Coordinates of N, CA, C and O and ligand atoms in Angstrom, one line a residue:
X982 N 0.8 -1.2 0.0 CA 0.0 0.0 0.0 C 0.9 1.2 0.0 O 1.7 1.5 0.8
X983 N 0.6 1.9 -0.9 CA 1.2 3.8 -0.4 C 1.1 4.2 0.3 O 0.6 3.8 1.3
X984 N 1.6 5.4 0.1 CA 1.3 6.5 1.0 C 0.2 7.1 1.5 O -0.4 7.6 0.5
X985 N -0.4 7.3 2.5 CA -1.6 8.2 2.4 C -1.2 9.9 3.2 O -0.8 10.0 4.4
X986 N -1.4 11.0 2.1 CA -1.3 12.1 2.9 C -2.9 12.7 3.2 O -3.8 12.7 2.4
X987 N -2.7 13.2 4.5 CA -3.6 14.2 5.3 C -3.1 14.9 5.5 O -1.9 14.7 5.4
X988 N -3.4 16.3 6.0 CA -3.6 17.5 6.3 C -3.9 17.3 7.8 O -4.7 16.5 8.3
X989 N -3.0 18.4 8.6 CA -3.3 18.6 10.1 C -3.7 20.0 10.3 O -4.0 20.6 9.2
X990 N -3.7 20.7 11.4 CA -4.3 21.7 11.1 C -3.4 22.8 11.5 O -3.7 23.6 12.4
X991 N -2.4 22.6 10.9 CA -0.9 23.3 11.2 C -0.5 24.1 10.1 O -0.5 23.6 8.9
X992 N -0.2 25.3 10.4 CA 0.6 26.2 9.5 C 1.7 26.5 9.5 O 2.1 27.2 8.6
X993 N 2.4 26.1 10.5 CA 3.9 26.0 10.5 C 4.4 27.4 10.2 O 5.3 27.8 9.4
X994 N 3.8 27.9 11.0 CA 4.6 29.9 10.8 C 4.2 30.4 9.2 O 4.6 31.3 8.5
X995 N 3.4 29.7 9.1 CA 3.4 30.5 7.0 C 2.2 31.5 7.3 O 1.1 31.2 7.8
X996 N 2.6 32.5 6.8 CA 1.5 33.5 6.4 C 0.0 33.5 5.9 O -0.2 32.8 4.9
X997 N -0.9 34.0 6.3 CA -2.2 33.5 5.3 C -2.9 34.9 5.1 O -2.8 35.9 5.9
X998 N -3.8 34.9 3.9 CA -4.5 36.3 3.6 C -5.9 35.8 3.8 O -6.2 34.7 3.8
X999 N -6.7 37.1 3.9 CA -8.4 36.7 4.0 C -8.5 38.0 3.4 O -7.9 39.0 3.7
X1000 N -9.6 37.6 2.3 CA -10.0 38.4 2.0 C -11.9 38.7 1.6 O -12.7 38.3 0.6
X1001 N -12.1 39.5 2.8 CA -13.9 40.0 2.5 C -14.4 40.7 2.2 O -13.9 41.8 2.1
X1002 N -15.9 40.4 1.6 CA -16.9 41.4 0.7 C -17.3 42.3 1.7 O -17.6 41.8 2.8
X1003 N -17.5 44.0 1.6 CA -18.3 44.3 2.4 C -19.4 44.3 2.3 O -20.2 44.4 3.3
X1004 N -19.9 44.3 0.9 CA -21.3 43.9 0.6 C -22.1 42.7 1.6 O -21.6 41.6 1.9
X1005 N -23.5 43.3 2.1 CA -23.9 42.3 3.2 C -22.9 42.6 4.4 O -22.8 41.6 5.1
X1006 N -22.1 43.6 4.9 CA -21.4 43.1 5.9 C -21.5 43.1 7.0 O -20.5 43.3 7.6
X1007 N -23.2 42.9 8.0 CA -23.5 42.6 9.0 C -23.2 40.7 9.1 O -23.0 39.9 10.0
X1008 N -23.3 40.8 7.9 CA -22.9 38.9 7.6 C -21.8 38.9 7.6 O -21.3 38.1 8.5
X1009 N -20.6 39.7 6.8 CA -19.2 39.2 6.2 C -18.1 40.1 7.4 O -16.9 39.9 7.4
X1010 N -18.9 40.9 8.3 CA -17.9 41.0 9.6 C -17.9 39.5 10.2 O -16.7 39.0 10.3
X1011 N -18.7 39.0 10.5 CA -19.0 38.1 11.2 C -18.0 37.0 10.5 O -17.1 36.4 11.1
X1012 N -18.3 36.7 9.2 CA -17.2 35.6 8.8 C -16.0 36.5 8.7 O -15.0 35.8 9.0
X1013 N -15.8 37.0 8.6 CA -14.1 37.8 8.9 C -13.4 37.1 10.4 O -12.4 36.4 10.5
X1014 N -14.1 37.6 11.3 CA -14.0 37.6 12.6 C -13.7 36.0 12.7 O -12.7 35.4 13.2
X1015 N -14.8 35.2 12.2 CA -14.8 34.0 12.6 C -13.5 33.1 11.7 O -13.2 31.9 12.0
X1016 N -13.0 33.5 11.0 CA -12.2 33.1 10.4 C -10.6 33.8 11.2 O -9.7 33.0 11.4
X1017 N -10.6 34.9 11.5 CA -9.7 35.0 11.7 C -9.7 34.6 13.5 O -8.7 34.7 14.2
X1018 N -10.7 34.3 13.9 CA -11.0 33.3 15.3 C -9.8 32.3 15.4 O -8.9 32.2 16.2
X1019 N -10.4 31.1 13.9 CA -10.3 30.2 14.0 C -8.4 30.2 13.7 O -7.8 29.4 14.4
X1020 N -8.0 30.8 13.1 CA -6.5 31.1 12.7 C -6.0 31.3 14.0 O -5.4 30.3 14.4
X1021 N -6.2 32.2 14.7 CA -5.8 32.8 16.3 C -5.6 31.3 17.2 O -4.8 31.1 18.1
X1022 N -6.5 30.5 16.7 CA -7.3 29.8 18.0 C -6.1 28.4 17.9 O -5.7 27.9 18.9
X1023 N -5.8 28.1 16.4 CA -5.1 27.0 15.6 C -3.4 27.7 15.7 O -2.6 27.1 14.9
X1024 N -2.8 28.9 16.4 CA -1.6 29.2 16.6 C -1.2 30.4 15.9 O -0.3 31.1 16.3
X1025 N -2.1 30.7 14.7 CA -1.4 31.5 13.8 C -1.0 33.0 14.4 O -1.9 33.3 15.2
X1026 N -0.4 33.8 14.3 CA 0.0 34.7 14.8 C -0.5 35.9 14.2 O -0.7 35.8 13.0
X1027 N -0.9 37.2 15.1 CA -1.6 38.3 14.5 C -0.6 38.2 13.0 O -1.0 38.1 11.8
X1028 N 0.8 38.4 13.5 CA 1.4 39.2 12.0 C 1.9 38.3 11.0 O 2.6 38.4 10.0
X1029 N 1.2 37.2 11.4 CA 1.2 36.4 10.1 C 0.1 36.7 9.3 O 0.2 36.6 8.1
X1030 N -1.0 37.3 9.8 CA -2.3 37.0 9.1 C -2.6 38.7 8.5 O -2.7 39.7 9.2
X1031 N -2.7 38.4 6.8 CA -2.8 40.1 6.4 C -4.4 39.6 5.8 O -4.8 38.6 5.2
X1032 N -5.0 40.6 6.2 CA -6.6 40.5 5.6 C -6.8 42.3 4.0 O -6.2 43.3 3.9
X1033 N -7.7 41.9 3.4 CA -8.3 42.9 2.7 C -9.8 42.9 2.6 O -10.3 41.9 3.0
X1034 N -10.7 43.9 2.2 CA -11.7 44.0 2.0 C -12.0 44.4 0.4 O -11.3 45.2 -0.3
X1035 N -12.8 43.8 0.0 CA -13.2 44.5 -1.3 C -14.9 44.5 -1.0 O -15.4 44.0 0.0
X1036 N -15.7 45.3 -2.6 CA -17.0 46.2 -2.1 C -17.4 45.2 -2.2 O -18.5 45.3 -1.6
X1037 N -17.4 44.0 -2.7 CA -18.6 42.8 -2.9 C -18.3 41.4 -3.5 O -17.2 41.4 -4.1
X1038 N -18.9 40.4 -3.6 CA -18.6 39.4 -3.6 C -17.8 39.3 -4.8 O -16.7 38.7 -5.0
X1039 N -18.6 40.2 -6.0 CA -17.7 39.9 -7.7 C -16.5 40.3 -7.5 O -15.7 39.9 -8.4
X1040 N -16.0 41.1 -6.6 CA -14.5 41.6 -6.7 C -13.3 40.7 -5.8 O -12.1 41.0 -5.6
X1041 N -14.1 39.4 -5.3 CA -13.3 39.2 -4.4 C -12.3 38.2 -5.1 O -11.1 38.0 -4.6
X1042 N -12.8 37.6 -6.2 CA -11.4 36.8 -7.0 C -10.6 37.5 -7.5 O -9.4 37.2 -7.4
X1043 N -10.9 38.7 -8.1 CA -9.6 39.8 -8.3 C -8.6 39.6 -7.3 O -7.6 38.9 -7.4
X1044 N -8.9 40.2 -6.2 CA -8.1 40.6 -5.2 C -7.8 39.0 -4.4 O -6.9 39.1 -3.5
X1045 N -8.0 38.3 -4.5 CA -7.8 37.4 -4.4 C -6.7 36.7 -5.2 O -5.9 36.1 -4.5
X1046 N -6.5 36.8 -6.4 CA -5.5 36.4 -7.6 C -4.2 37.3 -7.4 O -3.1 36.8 -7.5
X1047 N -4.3 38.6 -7.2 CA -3.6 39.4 -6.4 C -2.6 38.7 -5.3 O -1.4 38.4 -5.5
X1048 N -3.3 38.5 -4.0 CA -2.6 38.1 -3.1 C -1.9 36.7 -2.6 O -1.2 36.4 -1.6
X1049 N -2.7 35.9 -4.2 CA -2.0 34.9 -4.4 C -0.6 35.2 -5.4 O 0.5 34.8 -5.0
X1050 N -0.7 35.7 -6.3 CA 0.7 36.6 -7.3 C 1.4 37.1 -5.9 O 1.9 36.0 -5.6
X1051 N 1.7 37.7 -5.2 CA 2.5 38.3 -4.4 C 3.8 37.4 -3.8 O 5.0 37.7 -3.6
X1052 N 2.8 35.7 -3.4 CA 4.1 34.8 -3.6 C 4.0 34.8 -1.8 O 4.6 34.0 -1.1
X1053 N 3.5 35.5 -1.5 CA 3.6 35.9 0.1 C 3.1 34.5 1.2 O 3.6 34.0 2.2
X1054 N 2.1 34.4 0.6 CA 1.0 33.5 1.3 C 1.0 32.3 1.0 O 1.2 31.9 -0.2
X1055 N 0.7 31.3 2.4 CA 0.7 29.7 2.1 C -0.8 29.1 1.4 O -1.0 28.0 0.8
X1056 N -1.6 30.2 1.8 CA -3.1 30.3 1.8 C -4.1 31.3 1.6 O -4.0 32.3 2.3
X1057 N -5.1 31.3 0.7 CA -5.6 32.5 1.1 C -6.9 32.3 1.1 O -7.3 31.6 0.1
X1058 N -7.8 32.9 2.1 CA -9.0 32.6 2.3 C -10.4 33.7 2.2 O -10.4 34.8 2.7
X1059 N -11.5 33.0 1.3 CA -12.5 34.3 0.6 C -13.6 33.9 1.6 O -14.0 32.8 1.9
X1060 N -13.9 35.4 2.1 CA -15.1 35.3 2.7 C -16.1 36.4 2.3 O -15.8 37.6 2.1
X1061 N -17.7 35.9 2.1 CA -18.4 37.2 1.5 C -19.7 36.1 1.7 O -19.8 34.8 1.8
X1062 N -20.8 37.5 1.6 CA -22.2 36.6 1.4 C -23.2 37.2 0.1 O -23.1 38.3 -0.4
X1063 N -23.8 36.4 -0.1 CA -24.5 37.0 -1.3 C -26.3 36.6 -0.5 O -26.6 35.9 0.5
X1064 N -26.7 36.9 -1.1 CA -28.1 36.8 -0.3 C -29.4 37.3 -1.2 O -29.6 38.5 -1.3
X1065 N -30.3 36.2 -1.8 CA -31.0 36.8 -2.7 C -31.9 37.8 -3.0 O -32.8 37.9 -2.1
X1066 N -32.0 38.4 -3.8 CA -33.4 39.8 -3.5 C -34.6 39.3 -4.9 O -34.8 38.2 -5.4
X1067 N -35.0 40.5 -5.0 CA -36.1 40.6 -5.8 C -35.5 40.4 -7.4 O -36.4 40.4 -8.3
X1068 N -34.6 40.3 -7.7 CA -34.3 39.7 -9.1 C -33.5 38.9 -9.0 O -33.3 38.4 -7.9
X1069 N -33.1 38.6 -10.0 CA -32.1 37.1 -10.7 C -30.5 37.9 -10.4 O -29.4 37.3 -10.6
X1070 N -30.6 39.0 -10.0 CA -29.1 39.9 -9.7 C -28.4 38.7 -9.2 O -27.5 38.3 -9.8
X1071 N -29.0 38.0 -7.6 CA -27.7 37.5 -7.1 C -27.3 35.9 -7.5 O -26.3 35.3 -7.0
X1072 N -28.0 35.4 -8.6 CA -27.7 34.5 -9.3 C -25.9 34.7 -10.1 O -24.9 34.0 -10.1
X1073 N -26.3 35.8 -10.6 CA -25.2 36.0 -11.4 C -23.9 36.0 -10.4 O -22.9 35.2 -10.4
X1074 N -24.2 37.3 -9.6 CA -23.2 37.5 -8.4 C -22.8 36.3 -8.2 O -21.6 36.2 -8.4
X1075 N -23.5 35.0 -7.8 CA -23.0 33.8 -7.0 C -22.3 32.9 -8.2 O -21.3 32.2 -8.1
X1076 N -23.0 33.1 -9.0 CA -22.1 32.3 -10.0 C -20.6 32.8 -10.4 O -19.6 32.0 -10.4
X1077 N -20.7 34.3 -10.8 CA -19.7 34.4 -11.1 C -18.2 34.5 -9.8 O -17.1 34.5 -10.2
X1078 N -18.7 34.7 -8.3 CA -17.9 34.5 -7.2 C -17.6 33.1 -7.1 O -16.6 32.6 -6.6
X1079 N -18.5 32.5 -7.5 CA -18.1 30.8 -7.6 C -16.8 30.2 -8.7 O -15.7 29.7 -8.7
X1080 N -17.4 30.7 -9.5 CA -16.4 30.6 -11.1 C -15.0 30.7 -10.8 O -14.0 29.9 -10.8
X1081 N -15.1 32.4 -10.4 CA -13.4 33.3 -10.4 C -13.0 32.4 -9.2 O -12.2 31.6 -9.6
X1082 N -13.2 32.3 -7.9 CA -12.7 31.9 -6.6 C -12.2 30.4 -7.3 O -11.0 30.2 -7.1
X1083 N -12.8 29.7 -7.7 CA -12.4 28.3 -8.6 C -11.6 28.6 -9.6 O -10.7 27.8 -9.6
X1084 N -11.6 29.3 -10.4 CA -10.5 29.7 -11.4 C -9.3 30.4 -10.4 O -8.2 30.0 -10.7
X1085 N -9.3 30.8 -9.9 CA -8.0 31.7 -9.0 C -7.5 30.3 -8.2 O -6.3 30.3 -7.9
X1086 N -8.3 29.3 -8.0 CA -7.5 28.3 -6.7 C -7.3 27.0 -7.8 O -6.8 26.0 -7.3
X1087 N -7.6 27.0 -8.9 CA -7.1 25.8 -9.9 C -5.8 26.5 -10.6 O -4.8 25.8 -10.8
X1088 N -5.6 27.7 -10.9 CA -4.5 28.2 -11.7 C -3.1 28.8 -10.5 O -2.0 29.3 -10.8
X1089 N -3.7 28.6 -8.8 CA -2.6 28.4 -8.2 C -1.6 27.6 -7.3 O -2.2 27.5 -6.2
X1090 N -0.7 27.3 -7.2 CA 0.0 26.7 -6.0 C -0.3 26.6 -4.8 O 0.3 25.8 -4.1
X1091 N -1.3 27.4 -4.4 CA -1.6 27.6 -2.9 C -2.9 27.6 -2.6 O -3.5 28.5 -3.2
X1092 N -3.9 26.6 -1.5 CA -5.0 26.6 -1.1 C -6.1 28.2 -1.6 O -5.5 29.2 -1.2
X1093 N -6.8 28.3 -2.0 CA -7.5 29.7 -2.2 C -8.9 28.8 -1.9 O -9.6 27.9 -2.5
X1094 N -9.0 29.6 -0.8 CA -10.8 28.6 -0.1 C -11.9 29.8 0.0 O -11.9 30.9 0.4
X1095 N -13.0 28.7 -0.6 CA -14.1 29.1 -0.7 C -15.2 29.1 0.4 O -15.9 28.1 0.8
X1096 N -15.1 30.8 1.0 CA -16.1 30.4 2.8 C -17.3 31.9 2.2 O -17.3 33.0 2.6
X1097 N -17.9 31.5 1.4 CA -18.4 32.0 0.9 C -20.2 31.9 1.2 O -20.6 31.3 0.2
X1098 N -21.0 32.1 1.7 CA -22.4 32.2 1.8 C -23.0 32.4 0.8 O -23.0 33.6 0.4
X1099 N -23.5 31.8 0.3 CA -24.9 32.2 -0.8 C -26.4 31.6 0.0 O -26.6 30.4 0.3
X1100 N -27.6 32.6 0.2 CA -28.4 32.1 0.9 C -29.6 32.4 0.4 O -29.4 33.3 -0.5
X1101 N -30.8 32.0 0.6 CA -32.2 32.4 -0.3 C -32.8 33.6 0.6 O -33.6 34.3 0.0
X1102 N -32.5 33.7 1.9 CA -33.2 34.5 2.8 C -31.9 34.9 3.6 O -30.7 34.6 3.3
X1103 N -32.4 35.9 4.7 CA -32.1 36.3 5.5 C -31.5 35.5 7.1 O -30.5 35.6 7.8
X1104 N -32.9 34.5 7.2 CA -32.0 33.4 8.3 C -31.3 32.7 7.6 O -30.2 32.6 8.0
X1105 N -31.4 32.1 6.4 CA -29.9 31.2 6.0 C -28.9 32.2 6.4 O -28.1 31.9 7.3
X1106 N -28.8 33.1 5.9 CA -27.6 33.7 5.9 C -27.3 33.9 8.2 O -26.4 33.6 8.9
X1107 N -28.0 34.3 8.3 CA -27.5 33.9 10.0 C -27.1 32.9 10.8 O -26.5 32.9 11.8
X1108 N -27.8 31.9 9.9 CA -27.8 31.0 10.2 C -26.2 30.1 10.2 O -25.8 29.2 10.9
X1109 N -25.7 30.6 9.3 CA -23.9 30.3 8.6 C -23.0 31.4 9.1 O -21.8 31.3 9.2
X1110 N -23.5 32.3 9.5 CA -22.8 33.7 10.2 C -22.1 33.7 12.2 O -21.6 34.5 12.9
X1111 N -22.6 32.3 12.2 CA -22.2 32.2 13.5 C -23.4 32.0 14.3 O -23.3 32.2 15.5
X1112 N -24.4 31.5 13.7 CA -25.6 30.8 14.6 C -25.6 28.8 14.5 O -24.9 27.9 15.0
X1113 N -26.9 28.9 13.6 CA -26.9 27.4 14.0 C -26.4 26.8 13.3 O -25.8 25.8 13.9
X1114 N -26.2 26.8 11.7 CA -25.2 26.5 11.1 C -23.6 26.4 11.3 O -22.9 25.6 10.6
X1115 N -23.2 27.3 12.3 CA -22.2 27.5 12.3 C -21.4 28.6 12.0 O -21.9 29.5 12.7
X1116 N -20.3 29.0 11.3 CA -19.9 30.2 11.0 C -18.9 29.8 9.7 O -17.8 29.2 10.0
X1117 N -19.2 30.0 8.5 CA -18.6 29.6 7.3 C -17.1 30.3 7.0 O -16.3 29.9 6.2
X1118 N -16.9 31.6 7.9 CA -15.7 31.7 7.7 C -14.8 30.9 8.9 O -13.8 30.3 8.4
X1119 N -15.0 30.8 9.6 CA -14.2 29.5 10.8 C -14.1 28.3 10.0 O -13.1 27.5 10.1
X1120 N -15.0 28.2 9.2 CA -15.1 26.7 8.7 C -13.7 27.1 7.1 O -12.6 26.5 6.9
X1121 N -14.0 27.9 6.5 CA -13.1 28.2 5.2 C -11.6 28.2 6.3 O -10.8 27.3 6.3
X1122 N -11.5 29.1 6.9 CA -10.1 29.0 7.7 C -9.4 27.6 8.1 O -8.2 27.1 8.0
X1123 N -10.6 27.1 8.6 CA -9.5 25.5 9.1 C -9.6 24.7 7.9 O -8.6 24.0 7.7
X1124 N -10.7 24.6 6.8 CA -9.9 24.0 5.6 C -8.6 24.5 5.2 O -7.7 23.6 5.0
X1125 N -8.3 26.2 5.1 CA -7.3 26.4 4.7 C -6.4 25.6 5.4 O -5.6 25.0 4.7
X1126 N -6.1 25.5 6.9 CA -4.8 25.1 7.5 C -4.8 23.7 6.8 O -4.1 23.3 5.9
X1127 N -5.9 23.0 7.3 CA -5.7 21.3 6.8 C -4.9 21.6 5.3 O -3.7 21.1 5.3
X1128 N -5.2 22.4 4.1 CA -4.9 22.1 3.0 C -3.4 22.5 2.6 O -2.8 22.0 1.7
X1129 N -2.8 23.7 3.5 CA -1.6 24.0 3.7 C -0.5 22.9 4.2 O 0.6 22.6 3.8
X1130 N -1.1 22.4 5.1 CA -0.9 20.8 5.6 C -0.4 19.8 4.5 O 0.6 19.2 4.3
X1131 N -2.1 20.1 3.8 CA -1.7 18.6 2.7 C -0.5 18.7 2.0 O 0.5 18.1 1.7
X1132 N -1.0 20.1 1.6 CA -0.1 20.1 0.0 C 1.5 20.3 0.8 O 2.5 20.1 0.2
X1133 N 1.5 20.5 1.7 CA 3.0 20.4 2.2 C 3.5 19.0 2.5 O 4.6 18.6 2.2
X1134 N 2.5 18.1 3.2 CA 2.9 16.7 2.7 C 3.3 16.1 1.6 O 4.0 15.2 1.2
X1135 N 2.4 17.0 1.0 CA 2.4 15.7 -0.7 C 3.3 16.7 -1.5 O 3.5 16.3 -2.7
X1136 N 3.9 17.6 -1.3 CA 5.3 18.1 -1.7 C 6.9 17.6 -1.2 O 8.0 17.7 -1.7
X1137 N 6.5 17.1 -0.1 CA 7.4 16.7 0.7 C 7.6 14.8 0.3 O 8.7 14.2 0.3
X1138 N 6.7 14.6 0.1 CA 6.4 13.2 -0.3 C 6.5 12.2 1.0 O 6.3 11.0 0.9
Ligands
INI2330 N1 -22.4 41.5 -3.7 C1 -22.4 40.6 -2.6 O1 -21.3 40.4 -2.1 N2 -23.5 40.0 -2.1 C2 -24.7 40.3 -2.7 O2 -25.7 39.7 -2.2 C3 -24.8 41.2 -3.8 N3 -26.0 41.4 -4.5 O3 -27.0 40.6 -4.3 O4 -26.2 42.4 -5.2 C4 -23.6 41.8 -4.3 N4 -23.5 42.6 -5.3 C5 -22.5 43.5 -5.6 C6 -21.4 42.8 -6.5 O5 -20.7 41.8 -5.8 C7 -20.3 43.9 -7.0 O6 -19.7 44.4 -5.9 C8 -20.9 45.0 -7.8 O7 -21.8 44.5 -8.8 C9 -19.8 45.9 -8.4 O8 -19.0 45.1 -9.3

């Protein structure tokens, strides 16, 4: 039998970025916070961790692709919410935040995670913001460590 690599939830001193929408951001403080909770909570150190904001969820793979180019970071993690209204508007929004955030983490070397909310209402979205669901940016942060993990195993062989 081979090898099998896992991911622990270790970052080993490497840097990570987060980057949130302010759009919705009685939601996307919350996954900010909760993400950078869970970083705090798993060892990472304030001045490892550089965050940005951008105005809304479509901008967040830009800047995202950005702070993966920089070369800086082991990881970098998107947090934003989208939340549907009275047109097909946040269809597109979610699609195309889905797309770019997947195109930016297939064309790089380094974990780019998706802690991203899309909800049909108002309690979904609380519901992922650190109620009953949970809190989706805590949750995108510790994938990120596990995957910084992996891919450093399976580099290491
Ligand atoms: N941006 C979000 O992050 N969430 C939303 O729910 C949303 N809706 O529904 O409109 C939203 N729109 C703004 C969009 O992300 C861009 O910032 C804007 O279109 C400018 O490019």
């Amino acid at each position: 039998m081979g090898r099998t690599f896992e991911g622990k939830f270790d970052s080993r001193g490497r840097r990570i970025a987060v980057v949130g929408s302010r759009f919705n951001d009685f939601f996307t403080r919350e996954l900010m916070d909760g993400a950078l909770d869970c970083l705090h909570r798993h060892g990472v150190q304030d001045d490892q961790i550089d965050t940005a904001w951008v105005p809304g969820g479509f901008e967040i793979p830009i800047a995202a692709k950005r702070l993966v180019e920089t070369g800086r970071y082991a990881a970098v993690v998107c947090v934003g919410c989208i939340i549907q209204g009275d047109t097909p508007h946040f269809h597109y929004v979610a699609s195309e935040v889905t797309k770019g955030i997947a195109q930016v983490s297939l064309n790089s070397d380094i974990p780019v995670v998706f802690g991203i909310v899309t909800a049909e209402t108002l309690d979904q979205a609380i519901e992922r913001s650190g109620t009953k669901a949970g809190n989706k940016g805590f949750d995108a942060a510790l994938t990120a460590l596990e995957m910084i993990d992996l891919c450093a195993a399976i580099d290491e062989g």
